[in-house]
PDB file of C-alpha atoms in Angstrom:
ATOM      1  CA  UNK W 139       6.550  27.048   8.380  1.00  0.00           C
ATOM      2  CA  UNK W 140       8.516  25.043   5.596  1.00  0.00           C
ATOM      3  CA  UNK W 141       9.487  26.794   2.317  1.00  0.00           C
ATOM      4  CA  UNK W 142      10.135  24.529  -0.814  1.00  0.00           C
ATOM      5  CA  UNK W 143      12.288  26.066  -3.267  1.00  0.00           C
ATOM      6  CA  UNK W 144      13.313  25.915  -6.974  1.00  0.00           C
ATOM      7  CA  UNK W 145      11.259  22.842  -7.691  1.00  0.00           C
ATOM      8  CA  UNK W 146       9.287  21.954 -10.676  1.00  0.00           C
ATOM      9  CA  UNK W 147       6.049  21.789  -9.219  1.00  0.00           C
ATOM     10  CA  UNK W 148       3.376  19.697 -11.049  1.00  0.00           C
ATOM     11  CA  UNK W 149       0.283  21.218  -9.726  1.00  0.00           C
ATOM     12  CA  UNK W 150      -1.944  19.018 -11.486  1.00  0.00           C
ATOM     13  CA  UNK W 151      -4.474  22.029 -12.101  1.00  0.00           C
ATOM     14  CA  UNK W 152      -2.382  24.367 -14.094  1.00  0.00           C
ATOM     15  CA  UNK W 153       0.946  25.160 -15.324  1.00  0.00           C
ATOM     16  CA  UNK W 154       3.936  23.246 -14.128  1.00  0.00           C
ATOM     17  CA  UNK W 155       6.087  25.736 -12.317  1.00  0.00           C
ATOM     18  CA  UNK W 156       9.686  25.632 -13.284  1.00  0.00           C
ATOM     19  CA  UNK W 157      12.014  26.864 -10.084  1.00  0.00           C
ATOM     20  CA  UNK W 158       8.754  27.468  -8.622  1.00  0.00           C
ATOM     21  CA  UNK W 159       8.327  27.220  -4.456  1.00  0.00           C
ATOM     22  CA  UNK W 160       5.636  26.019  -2.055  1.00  0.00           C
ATOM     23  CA  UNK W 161       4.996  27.783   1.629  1.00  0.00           C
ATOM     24  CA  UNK W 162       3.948  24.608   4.137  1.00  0.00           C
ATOM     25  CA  UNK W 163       2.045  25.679   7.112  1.00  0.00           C
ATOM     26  CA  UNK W 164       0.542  23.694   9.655  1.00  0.00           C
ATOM     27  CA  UNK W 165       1.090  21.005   7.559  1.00  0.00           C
ATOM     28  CA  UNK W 166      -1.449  22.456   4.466  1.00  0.00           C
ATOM     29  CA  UNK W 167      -0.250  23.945   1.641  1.00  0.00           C
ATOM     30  CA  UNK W 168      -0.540  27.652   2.362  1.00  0.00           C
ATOM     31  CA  UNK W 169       0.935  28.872  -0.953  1.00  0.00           C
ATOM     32  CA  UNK W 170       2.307  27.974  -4.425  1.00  0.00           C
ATOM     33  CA  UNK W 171       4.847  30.962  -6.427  1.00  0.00           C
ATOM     34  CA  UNK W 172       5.963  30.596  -9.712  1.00  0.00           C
ATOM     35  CA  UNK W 173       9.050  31.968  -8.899  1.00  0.00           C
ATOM     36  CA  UNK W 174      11.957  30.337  -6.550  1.00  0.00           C
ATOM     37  CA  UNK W 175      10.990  33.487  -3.702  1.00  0.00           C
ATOM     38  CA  UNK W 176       9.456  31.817  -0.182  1.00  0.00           C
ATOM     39  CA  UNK W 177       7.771  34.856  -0.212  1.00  0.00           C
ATOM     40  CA  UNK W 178       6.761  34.686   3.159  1.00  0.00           C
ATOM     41  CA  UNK W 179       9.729  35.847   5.098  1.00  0.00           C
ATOM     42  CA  UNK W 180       8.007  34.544   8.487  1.00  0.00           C
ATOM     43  CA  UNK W 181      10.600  33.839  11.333  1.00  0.00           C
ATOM     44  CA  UNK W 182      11.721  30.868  11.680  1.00  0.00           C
ATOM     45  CA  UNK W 183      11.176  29.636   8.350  1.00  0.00           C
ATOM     46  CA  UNK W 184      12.803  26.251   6.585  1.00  0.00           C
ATOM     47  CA  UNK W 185      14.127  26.675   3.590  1.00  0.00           C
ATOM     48  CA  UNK W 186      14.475  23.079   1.684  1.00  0.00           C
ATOM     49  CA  UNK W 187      16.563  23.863  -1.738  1.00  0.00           C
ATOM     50  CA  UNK W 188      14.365  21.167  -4.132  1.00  0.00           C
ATOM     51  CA  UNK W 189      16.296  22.218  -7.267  1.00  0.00           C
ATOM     52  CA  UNK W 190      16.335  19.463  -9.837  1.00  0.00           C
ATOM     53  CA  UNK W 191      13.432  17.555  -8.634  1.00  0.00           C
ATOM     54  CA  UNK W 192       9.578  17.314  -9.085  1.00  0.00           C
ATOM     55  CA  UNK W 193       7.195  18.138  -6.172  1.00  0.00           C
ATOM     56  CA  UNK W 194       4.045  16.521  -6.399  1.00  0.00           C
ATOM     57  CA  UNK W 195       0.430  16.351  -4.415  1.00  0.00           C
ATOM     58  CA  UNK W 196      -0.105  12.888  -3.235  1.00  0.00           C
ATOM     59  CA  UNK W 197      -0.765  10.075  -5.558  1.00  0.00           C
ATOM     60  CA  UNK W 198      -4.007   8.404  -4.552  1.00  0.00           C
ATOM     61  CA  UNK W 199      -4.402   4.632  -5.194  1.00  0.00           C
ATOM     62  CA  UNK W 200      -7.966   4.076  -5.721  1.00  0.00           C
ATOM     63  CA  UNK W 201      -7.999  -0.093  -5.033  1.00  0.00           C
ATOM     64  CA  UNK W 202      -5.779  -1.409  -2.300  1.00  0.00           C
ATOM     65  CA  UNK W 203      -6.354  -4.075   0.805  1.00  0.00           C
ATOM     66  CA  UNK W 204      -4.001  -1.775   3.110  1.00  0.00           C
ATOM     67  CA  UNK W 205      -4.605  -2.407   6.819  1.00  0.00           C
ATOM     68  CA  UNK W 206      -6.729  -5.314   5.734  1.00  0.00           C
ATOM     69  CA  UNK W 207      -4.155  -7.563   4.022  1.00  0.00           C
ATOM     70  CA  UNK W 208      -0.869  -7.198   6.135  1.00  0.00           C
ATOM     71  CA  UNK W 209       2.454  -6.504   4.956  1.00  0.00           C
ATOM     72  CA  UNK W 210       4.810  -8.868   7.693  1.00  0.00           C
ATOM     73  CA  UNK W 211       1.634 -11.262   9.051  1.00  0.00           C
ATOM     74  CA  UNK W 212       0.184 -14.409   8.160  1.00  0.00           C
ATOM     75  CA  UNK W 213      -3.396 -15.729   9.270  1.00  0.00           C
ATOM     76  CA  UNK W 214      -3.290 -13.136  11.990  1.00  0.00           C
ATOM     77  CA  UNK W 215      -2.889 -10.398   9.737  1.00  0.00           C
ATOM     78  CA  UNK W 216      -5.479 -12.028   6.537  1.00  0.00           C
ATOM     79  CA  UNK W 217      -8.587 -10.108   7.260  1.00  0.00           C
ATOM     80  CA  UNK W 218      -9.209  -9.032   3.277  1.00  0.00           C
ATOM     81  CA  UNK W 219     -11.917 -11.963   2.596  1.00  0.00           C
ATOM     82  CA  UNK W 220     -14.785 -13.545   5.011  1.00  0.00           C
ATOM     83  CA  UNK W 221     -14.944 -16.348   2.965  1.00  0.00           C
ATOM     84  CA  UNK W 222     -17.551 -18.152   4.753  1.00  0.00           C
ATOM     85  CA  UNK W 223     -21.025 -16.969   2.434  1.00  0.00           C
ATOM     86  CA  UNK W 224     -20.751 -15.455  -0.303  1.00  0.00           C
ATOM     87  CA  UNK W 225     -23.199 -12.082   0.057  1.00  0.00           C
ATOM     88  CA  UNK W 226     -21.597 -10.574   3.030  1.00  0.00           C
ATOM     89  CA  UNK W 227     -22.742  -6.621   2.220  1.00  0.00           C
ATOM     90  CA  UNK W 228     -22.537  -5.672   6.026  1.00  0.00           C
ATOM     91  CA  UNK W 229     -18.574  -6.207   6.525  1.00  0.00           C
ATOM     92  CA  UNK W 230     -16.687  -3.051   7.294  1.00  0.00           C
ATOM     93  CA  UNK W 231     -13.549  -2.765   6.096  1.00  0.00           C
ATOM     94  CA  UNK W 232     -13.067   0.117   9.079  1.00  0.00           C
ATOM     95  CA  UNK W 233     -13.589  -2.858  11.717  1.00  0.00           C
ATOM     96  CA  UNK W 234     -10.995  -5.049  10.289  1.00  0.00           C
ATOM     97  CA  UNK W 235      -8.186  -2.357   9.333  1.00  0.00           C
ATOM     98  CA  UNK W 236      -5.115  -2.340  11.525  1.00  0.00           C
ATOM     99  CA  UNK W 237      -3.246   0.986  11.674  1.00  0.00           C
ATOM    100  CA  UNK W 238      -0.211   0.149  12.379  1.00  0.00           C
ATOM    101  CA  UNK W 239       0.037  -2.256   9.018  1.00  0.00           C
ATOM    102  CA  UNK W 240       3.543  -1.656   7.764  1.00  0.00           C
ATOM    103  CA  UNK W 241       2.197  -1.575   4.487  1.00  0.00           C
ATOM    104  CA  UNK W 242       1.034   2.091   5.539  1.00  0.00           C
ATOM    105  CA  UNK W 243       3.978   3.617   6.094  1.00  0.00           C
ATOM    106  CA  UNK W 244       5.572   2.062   3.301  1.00  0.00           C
ATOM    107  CA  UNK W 245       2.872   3.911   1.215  1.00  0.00           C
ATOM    108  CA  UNK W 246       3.213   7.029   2.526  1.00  0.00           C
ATOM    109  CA  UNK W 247       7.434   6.676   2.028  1.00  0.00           C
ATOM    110  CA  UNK W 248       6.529   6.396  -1.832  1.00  0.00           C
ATOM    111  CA  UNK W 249       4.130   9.459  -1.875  1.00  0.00           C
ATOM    112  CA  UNK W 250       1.091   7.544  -1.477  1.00  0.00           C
ATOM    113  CA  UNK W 251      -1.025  10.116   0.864  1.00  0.00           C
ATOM    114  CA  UNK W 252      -4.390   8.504   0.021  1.00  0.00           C
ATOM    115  CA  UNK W 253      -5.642   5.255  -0.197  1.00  0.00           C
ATOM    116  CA  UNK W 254      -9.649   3.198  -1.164  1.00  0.00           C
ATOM    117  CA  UNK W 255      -9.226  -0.220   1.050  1.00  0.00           C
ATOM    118  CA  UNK W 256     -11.643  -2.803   1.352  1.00  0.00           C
ATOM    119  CA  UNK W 257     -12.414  -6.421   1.455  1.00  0.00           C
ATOM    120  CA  UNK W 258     -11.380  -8.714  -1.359  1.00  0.00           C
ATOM    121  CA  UNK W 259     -12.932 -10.932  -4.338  1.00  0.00           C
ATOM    122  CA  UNK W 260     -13.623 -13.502  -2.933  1.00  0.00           C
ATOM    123  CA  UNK W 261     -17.352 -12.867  -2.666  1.00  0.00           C
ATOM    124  CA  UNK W 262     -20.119 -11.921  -4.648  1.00  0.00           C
ATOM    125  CA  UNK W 263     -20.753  -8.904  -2.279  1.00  0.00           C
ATOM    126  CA  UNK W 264     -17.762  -8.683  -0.220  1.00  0.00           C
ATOM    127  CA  UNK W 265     -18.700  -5.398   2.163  1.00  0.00           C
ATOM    128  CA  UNK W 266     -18.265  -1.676   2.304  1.00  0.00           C
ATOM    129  CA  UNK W 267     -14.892   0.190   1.707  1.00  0.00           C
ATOM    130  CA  UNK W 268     -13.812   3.108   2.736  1.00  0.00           C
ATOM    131  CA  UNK W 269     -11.106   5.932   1.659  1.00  0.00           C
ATOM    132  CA  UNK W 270      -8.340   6.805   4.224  1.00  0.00           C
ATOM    133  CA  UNK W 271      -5.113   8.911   4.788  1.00  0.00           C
ATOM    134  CA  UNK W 272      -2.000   6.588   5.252  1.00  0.00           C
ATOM    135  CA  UNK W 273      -1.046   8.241   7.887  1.00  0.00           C
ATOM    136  CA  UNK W 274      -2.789   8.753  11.582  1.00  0.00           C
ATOM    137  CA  UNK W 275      -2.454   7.552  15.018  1.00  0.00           C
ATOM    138  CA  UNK W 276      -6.115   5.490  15.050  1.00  0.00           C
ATOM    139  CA  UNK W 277      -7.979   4.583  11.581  1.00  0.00           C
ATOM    140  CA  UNK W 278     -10.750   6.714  12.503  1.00  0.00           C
ATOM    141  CA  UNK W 279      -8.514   9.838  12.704  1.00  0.00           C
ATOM    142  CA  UNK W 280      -7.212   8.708   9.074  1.00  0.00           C
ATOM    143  CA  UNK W 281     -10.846   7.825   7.920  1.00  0.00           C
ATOM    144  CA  UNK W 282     -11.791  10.791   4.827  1.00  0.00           C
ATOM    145  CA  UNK W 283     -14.955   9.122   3.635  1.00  0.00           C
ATOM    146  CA  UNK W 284     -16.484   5.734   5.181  1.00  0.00           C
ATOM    147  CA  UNK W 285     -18.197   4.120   3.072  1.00  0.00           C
ATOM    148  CA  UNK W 286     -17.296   4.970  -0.366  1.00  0.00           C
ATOM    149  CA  UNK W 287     -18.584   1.884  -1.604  1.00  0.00           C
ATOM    150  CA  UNK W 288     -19.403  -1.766  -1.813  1.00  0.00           C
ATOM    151  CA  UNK W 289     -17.440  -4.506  -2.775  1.00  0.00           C
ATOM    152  CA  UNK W 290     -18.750  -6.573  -6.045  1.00  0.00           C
ATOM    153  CA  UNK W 291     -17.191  -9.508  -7.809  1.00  0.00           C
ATOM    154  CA  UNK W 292     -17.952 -10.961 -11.114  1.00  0.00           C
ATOM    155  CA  UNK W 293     -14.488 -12.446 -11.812  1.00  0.00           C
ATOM    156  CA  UNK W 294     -12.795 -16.377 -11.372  1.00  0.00           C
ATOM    157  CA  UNK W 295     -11.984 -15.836  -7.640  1.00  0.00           C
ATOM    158  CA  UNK W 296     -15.939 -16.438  -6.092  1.00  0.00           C
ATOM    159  CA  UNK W 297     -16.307 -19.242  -8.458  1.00  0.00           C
ATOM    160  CA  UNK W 298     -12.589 -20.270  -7.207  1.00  0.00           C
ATOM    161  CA  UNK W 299     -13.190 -20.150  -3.705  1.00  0.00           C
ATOM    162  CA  UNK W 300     -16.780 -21.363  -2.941  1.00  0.00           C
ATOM    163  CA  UNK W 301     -16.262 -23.743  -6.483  1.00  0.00           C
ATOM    164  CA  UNK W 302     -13.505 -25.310  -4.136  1.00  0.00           C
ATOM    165  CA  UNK W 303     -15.836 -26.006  -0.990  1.00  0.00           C
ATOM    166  CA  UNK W 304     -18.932 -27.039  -3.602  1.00  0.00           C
ATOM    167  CA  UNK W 305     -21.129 -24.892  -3.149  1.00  0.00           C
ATOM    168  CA  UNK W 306     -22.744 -21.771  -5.098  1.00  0.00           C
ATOM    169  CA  UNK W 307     -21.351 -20.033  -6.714  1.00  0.00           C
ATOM    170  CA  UNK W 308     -19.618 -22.446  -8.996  1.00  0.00           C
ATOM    171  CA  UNK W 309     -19.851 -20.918 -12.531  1.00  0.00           C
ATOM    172  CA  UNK W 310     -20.080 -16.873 -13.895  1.00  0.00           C
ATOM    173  CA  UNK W 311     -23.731 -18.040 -13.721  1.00  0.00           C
ATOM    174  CA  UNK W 312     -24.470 -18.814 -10.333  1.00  0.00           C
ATOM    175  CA  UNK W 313     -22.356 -15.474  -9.479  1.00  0.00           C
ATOM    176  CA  UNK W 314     -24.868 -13.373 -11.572  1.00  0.00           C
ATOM    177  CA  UNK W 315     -27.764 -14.663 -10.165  1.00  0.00           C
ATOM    178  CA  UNK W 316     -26.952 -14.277  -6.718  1.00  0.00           C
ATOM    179  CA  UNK W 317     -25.354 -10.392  -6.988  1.00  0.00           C
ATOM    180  CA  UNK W 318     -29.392 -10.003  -8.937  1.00  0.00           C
ATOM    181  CA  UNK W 319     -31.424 -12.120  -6.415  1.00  0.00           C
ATOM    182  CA  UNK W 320     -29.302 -10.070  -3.181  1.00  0.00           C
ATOM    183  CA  UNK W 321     -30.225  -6.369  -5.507  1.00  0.00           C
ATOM    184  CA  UNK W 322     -33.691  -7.949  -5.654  1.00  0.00           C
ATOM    185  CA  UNK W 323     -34.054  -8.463  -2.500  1.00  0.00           C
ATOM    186  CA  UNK W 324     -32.460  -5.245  -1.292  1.00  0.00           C
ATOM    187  CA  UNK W 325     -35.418  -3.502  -3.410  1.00  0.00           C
ATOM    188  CA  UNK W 326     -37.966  -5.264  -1.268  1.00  0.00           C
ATOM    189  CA  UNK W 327     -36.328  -4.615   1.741  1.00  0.00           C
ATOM    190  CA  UNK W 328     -36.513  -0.700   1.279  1.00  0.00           C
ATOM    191  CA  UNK W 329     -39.876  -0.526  -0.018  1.00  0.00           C
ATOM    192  CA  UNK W 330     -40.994  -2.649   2.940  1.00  0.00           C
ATOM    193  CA  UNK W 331     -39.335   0.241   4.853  1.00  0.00           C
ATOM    194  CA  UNK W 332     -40.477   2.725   2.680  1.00  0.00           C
ATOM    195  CA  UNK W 333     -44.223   1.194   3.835  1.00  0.00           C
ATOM    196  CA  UNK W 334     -43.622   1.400   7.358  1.00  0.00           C
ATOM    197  CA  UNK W 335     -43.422   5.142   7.445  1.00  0.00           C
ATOM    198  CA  UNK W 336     -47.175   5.386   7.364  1.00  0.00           C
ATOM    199  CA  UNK W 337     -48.039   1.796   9.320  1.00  0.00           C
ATOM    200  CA  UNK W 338     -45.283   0.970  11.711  1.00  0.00           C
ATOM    201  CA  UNK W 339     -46.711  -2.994  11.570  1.00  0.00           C
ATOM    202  CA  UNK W 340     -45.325  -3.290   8.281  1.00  0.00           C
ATOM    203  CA  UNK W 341     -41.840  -2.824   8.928  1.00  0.00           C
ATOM    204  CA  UNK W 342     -39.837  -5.987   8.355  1.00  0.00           C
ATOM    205  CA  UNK W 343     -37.491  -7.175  10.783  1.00  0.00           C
ATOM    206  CA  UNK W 344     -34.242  -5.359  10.897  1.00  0.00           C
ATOM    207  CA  UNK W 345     -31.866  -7.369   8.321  1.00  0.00           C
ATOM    208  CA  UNK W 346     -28.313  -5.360   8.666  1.00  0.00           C
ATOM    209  CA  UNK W 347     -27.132  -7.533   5.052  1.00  0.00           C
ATOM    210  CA  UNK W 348     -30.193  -5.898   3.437  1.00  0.00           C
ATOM    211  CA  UNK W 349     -29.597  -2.186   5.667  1.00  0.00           C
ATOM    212  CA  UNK W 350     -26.082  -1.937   4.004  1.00  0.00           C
ATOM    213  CA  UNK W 351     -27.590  -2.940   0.350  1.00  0.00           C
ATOM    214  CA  UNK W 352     -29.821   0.433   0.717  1.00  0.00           C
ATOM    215  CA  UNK W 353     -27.456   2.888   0.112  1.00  0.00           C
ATOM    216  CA  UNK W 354     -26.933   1.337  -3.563  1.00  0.00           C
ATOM    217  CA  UNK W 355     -30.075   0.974  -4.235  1.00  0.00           C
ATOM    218  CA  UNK W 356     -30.424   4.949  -3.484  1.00  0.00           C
ATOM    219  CA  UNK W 357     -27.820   5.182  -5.838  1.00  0.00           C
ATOM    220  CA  UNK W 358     -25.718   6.971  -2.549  1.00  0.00           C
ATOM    221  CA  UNK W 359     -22.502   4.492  -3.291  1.00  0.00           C
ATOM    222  CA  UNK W 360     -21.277   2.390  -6.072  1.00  0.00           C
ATOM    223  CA  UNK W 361     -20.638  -1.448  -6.330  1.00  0.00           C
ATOM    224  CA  UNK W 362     -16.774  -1.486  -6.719  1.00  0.00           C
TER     225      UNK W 362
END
């Protein structure tokens, strides 16, 4: 048990606590006092004096490439953008993030507890993020919510990247229409499914772009 003393804590949900004092157990949060006492008087209790300084919950950065985009690698490390068709819904950003990214630590060294990662821009649909911990021994253990959503672009970088191999999409124009025709598309898909309920011959064939489309089209999970 870890007691935090004589810190302004910020609780983000209240009052800030002047000299107040935090109880750690487990590693939760077991208790917050207004007042500098631990309180607790548990044996073998550690006392950290935090007088002049702000405690904090963790900050949360809600758009990173973490894990995906590594901090010390080159090619090796580059797994942020398939940039080989530009509609790839069914990437996972869990099957391309590497734990043991530098980057993480570094995070969690500047009170970064929480992250969103994901693939990049550099498609129309990119794939599905996900929000993490920065701190576990597998990225399944750090996994809070997988997917949280799925990676849109409207910006320069599709019409960069596939403008530089010539091929669509090449203008703000191209990008629209593709993002609608893949939404389109995804519509069909489910209402094909949707169909199949009753009369199992009119299931389509399994399409796993179109399967990971769904869940925005239910309105379960933004495009980000």
């Amino acid at each position: 048990m870890i007691a935090l003393i004589n810190g302004n804590i910020m609780t983000m949900a209240g009052p800030i606590y002047q000299k107040g004092s935090i109880i750690v157990k487990d590693g939760q949060i077991a208790a917050i006092s207004p007042d500098s006492s631990p309180a607790s008087g548990a044996s073998g209790e550690q006392i950290i004096d935090v007088s002049g300084k702000y405690v904090l919950p963790g900050f949360i950065d809600a758009h990173t490439h973490i894990g995906l985009y590594e901090e010390i690698y080159a090619i090796e490390g580059d797994d942020t953008n398939e940039a080989s068709d530009p509609i790839t819904p069914h990437l996972r950003a869990i099957d391309g993030i590497n734990i043991e990214d530098l980057a993480f630590n570094d995070a969690l060294q500047s009170g970064v507890t929480t992250v969103m990662t994901g693939p990049g821009s550099a498609n129309v649909i990119g794939g599905l993020s996900l929000v993490m911990k920065t701190c576990g021994k597998t990225a399944d253990q750090a996994v809070l919510k997988n997917p949280v959503g799925l990676k849109a672009a409207l910006g320069e970088n599709p019409k960069r990247v596939y403008g530089d191999q010539k091929k669509a999409p090449m203008t703000r124009m191209a990008t629209a229409a593709l993002l609608r025709e893949t939404l389109t598309a995804a519509q069909n898909y489910g209402a094909k499914i949707k169909q199949g309920e009753n009369d199992p011959d009119k299931l389509p064939d399994r399409d796993l772009k179109m399967e990971a489309m769904l869940p925005v089209i239910a309105g379960e999970i933004p495009l980000l």
